[in-house]
mmCIF file of C-alpha atoms and ligand atoms in Angstrom:
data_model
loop_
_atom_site.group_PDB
_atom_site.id
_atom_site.type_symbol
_atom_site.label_atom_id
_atom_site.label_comp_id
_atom_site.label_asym_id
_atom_site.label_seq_id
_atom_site.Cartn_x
_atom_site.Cartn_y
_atom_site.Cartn_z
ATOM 1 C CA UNK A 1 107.736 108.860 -103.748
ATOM 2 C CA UNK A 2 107.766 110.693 -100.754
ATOM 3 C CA UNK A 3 110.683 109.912 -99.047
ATOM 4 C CA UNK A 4 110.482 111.634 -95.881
ATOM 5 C CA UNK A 5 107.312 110.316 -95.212
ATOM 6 C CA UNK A 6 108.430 106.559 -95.689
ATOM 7 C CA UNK A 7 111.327 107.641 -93.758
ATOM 8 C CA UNK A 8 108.770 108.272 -90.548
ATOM 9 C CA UNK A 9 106.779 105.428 -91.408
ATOM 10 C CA UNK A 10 110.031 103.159 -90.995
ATOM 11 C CA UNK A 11 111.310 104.854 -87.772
ATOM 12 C CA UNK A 12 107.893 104.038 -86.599
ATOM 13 C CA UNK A 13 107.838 100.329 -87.346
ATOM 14 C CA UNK A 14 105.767 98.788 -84.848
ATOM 15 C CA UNK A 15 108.024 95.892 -83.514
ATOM 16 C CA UNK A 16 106.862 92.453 -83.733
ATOM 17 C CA UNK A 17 109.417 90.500 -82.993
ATOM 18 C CA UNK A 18 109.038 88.914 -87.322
ATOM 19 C CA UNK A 19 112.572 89.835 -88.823
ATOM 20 C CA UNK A 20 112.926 92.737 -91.144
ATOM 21 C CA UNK A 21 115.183 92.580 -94.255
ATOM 22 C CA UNK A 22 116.927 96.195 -95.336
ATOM 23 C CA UNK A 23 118.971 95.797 -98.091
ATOM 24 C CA UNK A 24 121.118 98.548 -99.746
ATOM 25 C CA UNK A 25 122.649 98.416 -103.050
ATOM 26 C CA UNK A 26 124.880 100.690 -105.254
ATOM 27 C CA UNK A 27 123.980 100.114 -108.504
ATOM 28 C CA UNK A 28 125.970 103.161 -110.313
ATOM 29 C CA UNK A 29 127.987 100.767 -112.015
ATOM 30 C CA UNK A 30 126.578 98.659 -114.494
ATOM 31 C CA UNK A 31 129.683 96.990 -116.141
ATOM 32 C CA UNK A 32 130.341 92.990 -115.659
ATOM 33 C CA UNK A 33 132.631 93.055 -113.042
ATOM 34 C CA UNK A 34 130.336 95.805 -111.019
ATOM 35 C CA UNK A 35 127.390 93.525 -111.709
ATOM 36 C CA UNK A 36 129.665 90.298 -110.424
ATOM 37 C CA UNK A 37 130.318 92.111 -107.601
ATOM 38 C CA UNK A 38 127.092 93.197 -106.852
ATOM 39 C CA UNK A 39 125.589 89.533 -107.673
ATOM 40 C CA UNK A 40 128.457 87.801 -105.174
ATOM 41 C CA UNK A 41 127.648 90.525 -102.373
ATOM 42 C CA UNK A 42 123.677 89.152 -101.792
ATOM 43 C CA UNK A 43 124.978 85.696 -102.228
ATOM 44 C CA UNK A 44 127.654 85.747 -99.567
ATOM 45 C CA UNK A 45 125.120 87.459 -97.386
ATOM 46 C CA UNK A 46 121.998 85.227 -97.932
ATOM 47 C CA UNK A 47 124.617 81.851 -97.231
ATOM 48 C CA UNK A 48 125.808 83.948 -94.244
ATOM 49 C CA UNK A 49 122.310 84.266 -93.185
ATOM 50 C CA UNK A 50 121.093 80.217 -93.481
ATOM 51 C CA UNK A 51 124.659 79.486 -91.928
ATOM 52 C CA UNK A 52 123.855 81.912 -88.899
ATOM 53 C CA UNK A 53 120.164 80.615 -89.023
ATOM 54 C CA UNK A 54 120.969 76.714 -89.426
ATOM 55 C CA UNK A 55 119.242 74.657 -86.913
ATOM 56 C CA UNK A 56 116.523 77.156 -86.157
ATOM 57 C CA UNK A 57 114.091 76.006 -89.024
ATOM 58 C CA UNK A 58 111.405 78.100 -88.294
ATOM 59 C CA UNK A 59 113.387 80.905 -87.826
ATOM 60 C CA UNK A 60 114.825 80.799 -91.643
ATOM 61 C CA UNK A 61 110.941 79.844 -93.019
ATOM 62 C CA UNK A 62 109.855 83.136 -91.722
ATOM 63 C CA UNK A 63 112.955 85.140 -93.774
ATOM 64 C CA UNK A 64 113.549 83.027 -96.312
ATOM 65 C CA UNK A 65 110.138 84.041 -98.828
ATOM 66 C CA UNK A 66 112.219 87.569 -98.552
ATOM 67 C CA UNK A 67 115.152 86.552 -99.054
ATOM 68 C CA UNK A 68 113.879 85.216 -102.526
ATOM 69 C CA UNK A 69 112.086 88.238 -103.572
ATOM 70 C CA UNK A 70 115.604 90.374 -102.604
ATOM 71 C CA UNK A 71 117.246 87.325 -105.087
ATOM 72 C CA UNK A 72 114.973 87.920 -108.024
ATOM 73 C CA UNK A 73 115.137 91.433 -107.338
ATOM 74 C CA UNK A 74 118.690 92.039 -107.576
ATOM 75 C CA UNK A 75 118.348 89.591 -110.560
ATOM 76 C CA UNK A 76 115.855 91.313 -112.654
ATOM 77 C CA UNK A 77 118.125 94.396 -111.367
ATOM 78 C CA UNK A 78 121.375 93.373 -113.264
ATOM 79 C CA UNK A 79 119.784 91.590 -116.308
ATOM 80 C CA UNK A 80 118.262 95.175 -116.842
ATOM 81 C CA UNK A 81 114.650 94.533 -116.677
ATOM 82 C CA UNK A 82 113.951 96.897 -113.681
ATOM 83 C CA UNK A 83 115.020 100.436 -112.503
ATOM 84 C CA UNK A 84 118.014 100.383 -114.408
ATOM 85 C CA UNK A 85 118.075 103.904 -114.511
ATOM 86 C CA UNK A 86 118.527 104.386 -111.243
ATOM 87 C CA UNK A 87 122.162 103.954 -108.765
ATOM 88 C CA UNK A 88 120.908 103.217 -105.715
ATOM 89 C CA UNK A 89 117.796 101.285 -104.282
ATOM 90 C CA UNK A 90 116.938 100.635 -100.943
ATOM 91 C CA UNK A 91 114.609 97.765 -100.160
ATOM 92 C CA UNK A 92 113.141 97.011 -97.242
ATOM 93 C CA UNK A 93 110.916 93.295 -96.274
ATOM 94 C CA UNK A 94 108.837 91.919 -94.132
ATOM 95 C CA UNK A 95 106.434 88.970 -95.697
ATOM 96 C CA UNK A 96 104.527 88.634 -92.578
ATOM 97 C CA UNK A 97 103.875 92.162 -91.638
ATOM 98 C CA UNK A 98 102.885 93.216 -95.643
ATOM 99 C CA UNK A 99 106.227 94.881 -96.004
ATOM 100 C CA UNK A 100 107.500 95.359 -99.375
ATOM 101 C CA UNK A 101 109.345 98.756 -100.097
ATOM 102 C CA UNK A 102 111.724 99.490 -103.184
ATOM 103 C CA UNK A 103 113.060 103.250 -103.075
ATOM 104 C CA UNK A 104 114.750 103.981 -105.436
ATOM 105 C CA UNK A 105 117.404 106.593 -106.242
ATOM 106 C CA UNK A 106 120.223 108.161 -108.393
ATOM 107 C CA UNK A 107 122.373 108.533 -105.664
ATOM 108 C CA UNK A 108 123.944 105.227 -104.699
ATOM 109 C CA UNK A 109 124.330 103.823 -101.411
ATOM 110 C CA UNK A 110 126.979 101.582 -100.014
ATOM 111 C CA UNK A 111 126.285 97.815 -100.293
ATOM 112 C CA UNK A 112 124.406 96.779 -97.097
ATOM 113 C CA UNK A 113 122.000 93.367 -95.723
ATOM 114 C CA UNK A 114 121.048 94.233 -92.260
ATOM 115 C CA UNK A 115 118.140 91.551 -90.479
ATOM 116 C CA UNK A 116 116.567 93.119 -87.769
ATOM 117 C CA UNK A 117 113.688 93.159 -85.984
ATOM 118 C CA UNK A 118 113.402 96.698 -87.428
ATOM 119 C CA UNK A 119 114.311 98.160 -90.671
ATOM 120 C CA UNK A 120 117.368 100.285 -91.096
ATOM 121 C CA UNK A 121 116.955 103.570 -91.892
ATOM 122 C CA UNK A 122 120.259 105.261 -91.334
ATOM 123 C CA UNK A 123 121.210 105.297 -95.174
ATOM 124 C CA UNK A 124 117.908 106.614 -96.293
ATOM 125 C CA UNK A 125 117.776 109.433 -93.460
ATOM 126 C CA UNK A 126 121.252 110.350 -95.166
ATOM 127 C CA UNK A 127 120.394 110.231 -98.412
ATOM 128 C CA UNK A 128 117.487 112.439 -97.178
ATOM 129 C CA UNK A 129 119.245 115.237 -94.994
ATOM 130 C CA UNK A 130 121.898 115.534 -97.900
ATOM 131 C CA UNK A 131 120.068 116.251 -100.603
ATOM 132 C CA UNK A 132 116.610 117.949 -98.904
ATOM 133 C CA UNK A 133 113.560 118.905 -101.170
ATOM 134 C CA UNK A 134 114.359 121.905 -103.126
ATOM 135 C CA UNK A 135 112.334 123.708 -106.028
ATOM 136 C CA UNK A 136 114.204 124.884 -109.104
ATOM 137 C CA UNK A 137 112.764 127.197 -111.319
ATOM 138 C CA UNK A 138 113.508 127.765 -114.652
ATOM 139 C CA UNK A 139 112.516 131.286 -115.421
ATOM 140 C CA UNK A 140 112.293 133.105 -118.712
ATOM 141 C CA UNK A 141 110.515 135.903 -119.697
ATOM 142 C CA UNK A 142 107.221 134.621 -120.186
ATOM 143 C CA UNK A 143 107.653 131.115 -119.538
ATOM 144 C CA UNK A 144 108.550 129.464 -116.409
ATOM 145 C CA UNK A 145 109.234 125.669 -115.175
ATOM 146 C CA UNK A 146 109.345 125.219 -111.363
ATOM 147 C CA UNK A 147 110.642 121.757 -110.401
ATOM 148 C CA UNK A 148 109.905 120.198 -107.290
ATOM 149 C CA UNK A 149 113.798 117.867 -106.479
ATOM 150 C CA UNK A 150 113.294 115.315 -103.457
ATOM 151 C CA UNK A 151 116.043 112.908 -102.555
ATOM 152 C CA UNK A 152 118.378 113.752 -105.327
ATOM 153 C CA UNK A 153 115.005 113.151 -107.768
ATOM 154 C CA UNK A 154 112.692 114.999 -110.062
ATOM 155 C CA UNK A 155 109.627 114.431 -108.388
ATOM 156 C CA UNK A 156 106.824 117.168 -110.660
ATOM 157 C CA UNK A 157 107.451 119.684 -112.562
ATOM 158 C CA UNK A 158 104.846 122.968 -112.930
ATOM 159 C CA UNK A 159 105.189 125.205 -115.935
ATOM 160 C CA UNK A 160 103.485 128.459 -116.771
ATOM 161 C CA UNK A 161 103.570 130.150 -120.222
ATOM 162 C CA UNK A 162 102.444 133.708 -120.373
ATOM 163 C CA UNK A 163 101.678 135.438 -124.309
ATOM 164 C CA UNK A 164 103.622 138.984 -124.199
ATOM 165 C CA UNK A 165 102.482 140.929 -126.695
ATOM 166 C CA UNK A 166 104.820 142.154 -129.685
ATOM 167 C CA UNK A 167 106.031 145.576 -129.791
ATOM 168 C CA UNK A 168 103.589 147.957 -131.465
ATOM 169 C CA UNK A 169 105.376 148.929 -134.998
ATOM 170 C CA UNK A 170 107.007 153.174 -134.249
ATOM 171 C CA UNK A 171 104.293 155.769 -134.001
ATOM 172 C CA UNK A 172 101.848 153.686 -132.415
ATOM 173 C CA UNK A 173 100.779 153.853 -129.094
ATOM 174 C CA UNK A 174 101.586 150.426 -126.924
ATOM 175 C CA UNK A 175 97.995 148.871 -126.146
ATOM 176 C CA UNK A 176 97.875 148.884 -122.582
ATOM 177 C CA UNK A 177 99.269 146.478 -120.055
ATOM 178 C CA UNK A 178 101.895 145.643 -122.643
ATOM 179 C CA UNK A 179 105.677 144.894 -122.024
ATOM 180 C CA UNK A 180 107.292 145.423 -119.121
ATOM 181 C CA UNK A 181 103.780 145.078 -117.347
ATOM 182 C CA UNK A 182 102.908 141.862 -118.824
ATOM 183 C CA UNK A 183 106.740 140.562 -117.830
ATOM 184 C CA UNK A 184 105.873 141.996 -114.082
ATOM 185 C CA UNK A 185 102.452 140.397 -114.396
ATOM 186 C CA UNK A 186 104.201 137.159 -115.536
ATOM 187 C CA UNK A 187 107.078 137.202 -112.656
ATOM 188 C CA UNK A 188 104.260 138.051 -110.142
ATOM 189 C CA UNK A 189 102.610 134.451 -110.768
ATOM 190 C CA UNK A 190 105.505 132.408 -111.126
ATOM 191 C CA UNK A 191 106.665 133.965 -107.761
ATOM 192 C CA UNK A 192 102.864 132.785 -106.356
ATOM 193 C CA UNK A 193 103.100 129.567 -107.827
ATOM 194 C CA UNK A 194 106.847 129.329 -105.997
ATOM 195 C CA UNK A 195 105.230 130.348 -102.677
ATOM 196 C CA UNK A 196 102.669 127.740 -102.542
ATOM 197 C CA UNK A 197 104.970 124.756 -103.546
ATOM 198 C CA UNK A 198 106.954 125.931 -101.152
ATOM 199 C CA UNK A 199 104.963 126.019 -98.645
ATOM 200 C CA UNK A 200 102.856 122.876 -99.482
ATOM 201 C CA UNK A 201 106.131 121.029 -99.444
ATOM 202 C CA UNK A 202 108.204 122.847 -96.579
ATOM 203 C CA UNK A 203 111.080 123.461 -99.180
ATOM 204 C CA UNK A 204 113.963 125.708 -97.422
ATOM 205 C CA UNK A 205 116.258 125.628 -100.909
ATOM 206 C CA UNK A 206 115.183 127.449 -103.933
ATOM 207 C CA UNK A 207 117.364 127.396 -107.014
ATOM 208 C CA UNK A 208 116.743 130.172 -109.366
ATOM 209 C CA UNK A 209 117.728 129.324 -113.287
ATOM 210 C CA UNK A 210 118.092 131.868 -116.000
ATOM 211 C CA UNK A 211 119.041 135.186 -117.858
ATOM 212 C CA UNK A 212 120.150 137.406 -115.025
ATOM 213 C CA UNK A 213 117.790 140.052 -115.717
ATOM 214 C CA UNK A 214 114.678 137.056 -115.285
ATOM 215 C CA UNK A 215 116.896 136.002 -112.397
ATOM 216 C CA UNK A 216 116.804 139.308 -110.520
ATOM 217 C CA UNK A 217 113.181 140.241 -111.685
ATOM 218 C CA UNK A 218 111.880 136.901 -109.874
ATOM 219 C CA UNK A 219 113.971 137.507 -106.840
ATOM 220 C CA UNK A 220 112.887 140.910 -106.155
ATOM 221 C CA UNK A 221 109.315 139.419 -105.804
ATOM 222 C CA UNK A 222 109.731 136.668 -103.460
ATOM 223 C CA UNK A 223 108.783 137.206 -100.347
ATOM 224 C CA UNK A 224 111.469 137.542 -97.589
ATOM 225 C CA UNK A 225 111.411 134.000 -96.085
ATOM 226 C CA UNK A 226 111.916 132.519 -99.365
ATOM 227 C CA UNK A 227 114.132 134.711 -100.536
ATOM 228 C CA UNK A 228 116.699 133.848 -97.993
ATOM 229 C CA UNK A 229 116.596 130.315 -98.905
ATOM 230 C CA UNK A 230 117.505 130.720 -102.430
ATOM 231 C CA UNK A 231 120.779 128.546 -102.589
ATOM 232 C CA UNK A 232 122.000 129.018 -105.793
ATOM 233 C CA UNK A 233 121.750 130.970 -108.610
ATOM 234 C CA UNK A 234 122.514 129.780 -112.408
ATOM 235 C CA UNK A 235 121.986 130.150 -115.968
ATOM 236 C CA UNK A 236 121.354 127.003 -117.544
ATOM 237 C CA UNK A 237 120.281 128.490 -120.605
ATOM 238 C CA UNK A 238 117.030 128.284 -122.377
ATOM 239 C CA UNK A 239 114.746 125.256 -121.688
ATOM 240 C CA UNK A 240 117.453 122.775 -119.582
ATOM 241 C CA UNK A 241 117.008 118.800 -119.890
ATOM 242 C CA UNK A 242 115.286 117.534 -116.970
ATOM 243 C CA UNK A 243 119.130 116.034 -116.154
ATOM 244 C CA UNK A 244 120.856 119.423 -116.331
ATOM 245 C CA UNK A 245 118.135 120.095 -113.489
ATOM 246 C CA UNK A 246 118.483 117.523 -111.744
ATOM 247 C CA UNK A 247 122.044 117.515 -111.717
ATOM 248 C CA UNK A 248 122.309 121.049 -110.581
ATOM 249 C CA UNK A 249 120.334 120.711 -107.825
ATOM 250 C CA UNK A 250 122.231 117.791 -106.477
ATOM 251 C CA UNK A 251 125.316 119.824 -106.911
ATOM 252 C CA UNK A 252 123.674 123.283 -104.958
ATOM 253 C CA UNK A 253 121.991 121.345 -102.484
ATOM 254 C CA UNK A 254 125.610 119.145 -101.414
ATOM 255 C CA UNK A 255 127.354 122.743 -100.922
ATOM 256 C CA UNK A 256 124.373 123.946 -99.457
ATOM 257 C CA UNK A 257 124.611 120.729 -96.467
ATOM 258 C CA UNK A 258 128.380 121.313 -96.521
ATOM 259 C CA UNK A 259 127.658 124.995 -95.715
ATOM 260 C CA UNK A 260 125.015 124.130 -93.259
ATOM 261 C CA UNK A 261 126.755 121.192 -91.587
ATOM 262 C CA UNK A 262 129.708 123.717 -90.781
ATOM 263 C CA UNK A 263 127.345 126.222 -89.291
ATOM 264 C CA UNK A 264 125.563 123.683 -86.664
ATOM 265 C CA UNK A 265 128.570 122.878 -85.562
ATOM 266 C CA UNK A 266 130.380 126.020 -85.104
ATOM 267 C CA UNK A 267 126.798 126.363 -82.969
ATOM 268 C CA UNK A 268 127.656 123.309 -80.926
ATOM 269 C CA UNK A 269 131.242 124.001 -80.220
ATOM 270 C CA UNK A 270 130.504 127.745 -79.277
ATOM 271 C CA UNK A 271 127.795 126.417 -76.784
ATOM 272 C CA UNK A 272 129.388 123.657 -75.753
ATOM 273 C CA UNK A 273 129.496 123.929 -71.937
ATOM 274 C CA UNK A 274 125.919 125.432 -71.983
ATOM 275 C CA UNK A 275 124.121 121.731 -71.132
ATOM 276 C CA UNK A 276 120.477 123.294 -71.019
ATOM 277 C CA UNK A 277 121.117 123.708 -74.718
ATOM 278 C CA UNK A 278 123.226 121.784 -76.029
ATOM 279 C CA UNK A 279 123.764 117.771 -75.362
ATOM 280 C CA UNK A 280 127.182 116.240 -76.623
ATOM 281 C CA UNK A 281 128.851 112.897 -76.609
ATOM 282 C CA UNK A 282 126.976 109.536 -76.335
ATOM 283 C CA UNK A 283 125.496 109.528 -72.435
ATOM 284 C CA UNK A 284 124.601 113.467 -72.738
ATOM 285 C CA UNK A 285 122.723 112.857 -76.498
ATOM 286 C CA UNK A 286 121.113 109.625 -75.130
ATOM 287 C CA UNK A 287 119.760 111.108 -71.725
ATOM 288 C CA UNK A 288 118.575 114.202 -74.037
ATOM 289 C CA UNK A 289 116.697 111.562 -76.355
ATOM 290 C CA UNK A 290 114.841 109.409 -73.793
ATOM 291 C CA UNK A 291 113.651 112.870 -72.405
ATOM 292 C CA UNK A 292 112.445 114.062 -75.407
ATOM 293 C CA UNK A 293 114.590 116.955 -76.032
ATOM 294 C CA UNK A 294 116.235 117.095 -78.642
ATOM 295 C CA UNK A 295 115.466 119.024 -81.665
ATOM 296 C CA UNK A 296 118.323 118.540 -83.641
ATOM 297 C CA UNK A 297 120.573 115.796 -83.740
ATOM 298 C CA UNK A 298 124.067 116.009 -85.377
ATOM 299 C CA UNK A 299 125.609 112.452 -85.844
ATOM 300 C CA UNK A 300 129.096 111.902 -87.354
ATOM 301 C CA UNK A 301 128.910 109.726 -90.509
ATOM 302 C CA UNK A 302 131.452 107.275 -89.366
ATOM 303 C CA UNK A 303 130.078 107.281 -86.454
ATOM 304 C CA UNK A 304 129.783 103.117 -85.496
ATOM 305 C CA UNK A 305 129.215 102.130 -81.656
ATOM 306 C CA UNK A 306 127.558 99.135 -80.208
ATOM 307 C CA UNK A 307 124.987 99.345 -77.377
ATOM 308 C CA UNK A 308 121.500 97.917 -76.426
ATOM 309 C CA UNK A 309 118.086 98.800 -76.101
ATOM 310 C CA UNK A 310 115.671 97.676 -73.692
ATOM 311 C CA UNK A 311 112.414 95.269 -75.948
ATOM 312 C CA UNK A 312 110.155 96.954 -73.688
ATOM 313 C CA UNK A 313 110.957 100.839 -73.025
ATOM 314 C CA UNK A 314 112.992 101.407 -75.711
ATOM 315 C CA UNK A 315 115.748 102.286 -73.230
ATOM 316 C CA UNK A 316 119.508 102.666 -74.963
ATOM 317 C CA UNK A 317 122.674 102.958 -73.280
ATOM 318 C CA UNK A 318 126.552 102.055 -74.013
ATOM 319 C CA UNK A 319 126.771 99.261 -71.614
ATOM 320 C CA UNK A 320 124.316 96.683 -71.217
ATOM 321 C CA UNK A 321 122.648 95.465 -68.027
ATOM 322 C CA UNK A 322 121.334 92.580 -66.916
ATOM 323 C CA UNK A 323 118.327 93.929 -67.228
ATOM 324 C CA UNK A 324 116.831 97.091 -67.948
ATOM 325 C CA UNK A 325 117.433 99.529 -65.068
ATOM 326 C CA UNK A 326 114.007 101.437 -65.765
ATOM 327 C CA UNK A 327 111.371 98.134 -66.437
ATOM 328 C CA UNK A 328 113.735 95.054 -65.919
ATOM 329 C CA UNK A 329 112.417 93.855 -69.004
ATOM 330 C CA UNK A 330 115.711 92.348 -71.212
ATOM 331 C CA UNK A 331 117.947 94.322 -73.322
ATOM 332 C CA UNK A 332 119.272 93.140 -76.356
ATOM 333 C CA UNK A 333 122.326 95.031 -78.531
ATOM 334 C CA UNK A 334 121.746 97.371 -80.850
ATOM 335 C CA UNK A 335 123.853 99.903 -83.266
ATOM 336 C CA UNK A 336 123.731 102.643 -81.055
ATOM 337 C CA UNK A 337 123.954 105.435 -84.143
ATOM 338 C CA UNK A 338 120.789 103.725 -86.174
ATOM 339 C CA UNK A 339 119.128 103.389 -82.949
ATOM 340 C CA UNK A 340 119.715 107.391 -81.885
ATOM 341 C CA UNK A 341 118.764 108.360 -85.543
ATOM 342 C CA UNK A 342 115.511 105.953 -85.092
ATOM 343 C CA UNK A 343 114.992 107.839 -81.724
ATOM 344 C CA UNK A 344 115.419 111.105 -82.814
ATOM 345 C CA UNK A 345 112.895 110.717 -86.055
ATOM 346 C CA UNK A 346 110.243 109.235 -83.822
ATOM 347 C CA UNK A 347 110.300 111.992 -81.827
ATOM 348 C CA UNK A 348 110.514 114.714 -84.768
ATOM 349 C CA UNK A 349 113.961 116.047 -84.618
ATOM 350 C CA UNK A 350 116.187 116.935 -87.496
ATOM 351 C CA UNK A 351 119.035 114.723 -87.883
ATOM 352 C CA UNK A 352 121.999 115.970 -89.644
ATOM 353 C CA UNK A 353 124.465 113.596 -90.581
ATOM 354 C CA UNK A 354 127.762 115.506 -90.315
ATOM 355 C CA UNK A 355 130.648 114.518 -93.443
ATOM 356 C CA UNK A 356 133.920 114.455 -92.076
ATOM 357 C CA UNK A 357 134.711 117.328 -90.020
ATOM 358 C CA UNK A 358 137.402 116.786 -87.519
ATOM 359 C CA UNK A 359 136.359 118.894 -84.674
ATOM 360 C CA UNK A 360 133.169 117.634 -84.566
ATOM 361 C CA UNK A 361 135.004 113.747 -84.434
ATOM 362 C CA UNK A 362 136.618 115.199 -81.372
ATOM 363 C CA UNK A 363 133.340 116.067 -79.668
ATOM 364 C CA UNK A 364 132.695 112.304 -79.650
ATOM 365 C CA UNK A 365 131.248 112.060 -82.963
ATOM 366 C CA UNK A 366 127.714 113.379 -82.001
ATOM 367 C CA UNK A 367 125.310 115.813 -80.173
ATOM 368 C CA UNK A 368 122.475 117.501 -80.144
ATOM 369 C CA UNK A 369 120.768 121.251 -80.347
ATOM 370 C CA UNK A 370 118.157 121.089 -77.262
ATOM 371 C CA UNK A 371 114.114 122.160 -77.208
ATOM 372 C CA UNK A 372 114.319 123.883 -74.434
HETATM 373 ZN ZN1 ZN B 1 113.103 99.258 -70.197
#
């Protein structure tokens, strides 16, 4: 599944006012009292919901067909008859606008029920900017797997077996193109073949697997703008299970966000003061939002405030008005960080969702690299 692009497609949910159903779950754990657990956690949430919705009939009729299909769900979930290979699914409702989404995933996510009038994406755009689309390629002398990773997941894999020739018994001449050539010749396409994933997919981590000698061969090839985003290099050994890959590349790409995470925001606090570039703290990241400039936005994870957004203009602030200050149309409250995430994706920034750094806690929790 294409994540990213379900990612848009949720950040671009076209309000109705019908109530959307996100539901997390962390099913890594599959023993009884993980499975109790999970079981107890929907129930206490679906009672919460008839209790909050009691007296407003109408109100539960339109929720309540998903609520069901989130009950049989996690069900079928913990009796082991669906996707019980996988830790965490996200899943995402809305009977009366078609919406029925299960993504699923090996990374778990914390237990969550959210009913909204739009879904909640904040998990998923983690999940997302923490473990980005990377290619891995296995490469061997005259074989080569390239393995296309997104969200934490083995999404294709490509291989390409080349013959090499044997070496010509002493005294006889090599036929030509034999050898060395036919390796070159071999590295050459799986270098090609690396390019256009790459590019097809807008990968910026490569993982290179394999002897050092194939390793180095391949790397020399690659073009400059790839070669820079080669993240990791490793020797698996011959052939690697699909979970040694997959594994691997979880593990490169977390260092690799840890790595980049630390960078943006050595960026931030070094231009800091420069405000045509840089936006930080709530009012300067939301006034940089509603004009449409920011290209990246850097959110703390534990980053939790309450605001509200305007139904109409989509206005957010801290403190809510009477009415909208732009349109006068009512505001109602909103989790300011989902909503500046939502914000952010509709308008096609990066959002990088910064793991417990302390400095950048001090900055207010988030900010924002400007367009211009
Ligand atoms: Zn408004």
């Amino acid at each position: 599944m294409d994540v990213e692009r379900e990612i848009r497609a949720l950040a671009n949910w076209p309000e109705s006012g019908h109530l959307v159903l996100s539901v997390y779950l962390d099913a890594s754990r599959t023993d009884e009292h993980a499975r109790q657990k999970l079981r107890i956690f929907i129930k206490d949430r679906v009672k919460q919901l008839e209790k909050e919705m009691a007296g407003r009939r109408s109100r539960w009729a339109a929720v309540e067909e998903d609520v069901r299909f989130i009950e049989r769900y996690v069900e079928g979930l913990l009796a082991g008859l669906h996707d019980s290979e996988y830790n965490g699914i996200a899943l995402f409702c809305c009977e009366h606008e078609g919406l029925r989404s299960v993504i699923r995933s090996r990374i778990a996510f914390p237990n969550a029920f959210h009913v909204a009038p739009r879904p909640r994406i904040r998990p998923l755009a983690h999940l997302y900017d923490e473990f980005e689309t990377a290619l891995f390629v296995d490469a061997g002398q005259s074989h080569a797997a390239i393995y296309l990773v997104a969200a934490g997941e083995i999404d294709r894999v490509v291989t390409i077996e080349n013959e090499i020739t044997p070496r010509p018994k002493p005294g006889r001449l090599p036929p030509s193109g034999r050898g060395d050539d036919q390796a070159g010749a071999h590295y050459r396409q799986v270098s090609d073949h690396l390019v256009r994933e790459a590019d097809e997919a807008g990968v910026r981590n490569v993982l290179l697997s394999g002897t050092s000698q194939a390793v180095a061969s391949l790397k020399r090839l690659l073009p400059k703008r790839l070669a820079e985003h080669v993240i990791a290099e490793l020797s698996l050994g011959k052939n690697p299970s699909r979970e040694q890959v997959r594994e691997s590349a979880v593990k490169a790409l977390r260092e690799a966000e840890r790595a980049r995470e630390e960078a943006v925001v050595r960026q931030v606090l070094e231009m800091k003061t420069q405000a045509a570039r840089v936006a930080v703290g709530v009012d300067q990241v939301l006034r940089a939002l509603a004009h449409g400039r920011v290209h990246r936005l850097l959110i703390s994870d534990r980053f939790v405030r309450a605001g509200f957004r305007c139904t109409s203009c989509g206005k957010l602030g801290e403190k809510p008005p009477e009415s909208c200050e732009l349109c006068g149309e009512p505001v109602v409250s909103t989790d300011l960080g989902e909503a500046m995430v939502v914000s952010a994706i509709q308008r096609g920034a990066d959002i990088d969702e910064i793991v417990g750094h302390a400095e950048f806690e001090e900055l207010g929790g988030v900010a924002a690299l400007l367009r211009y």
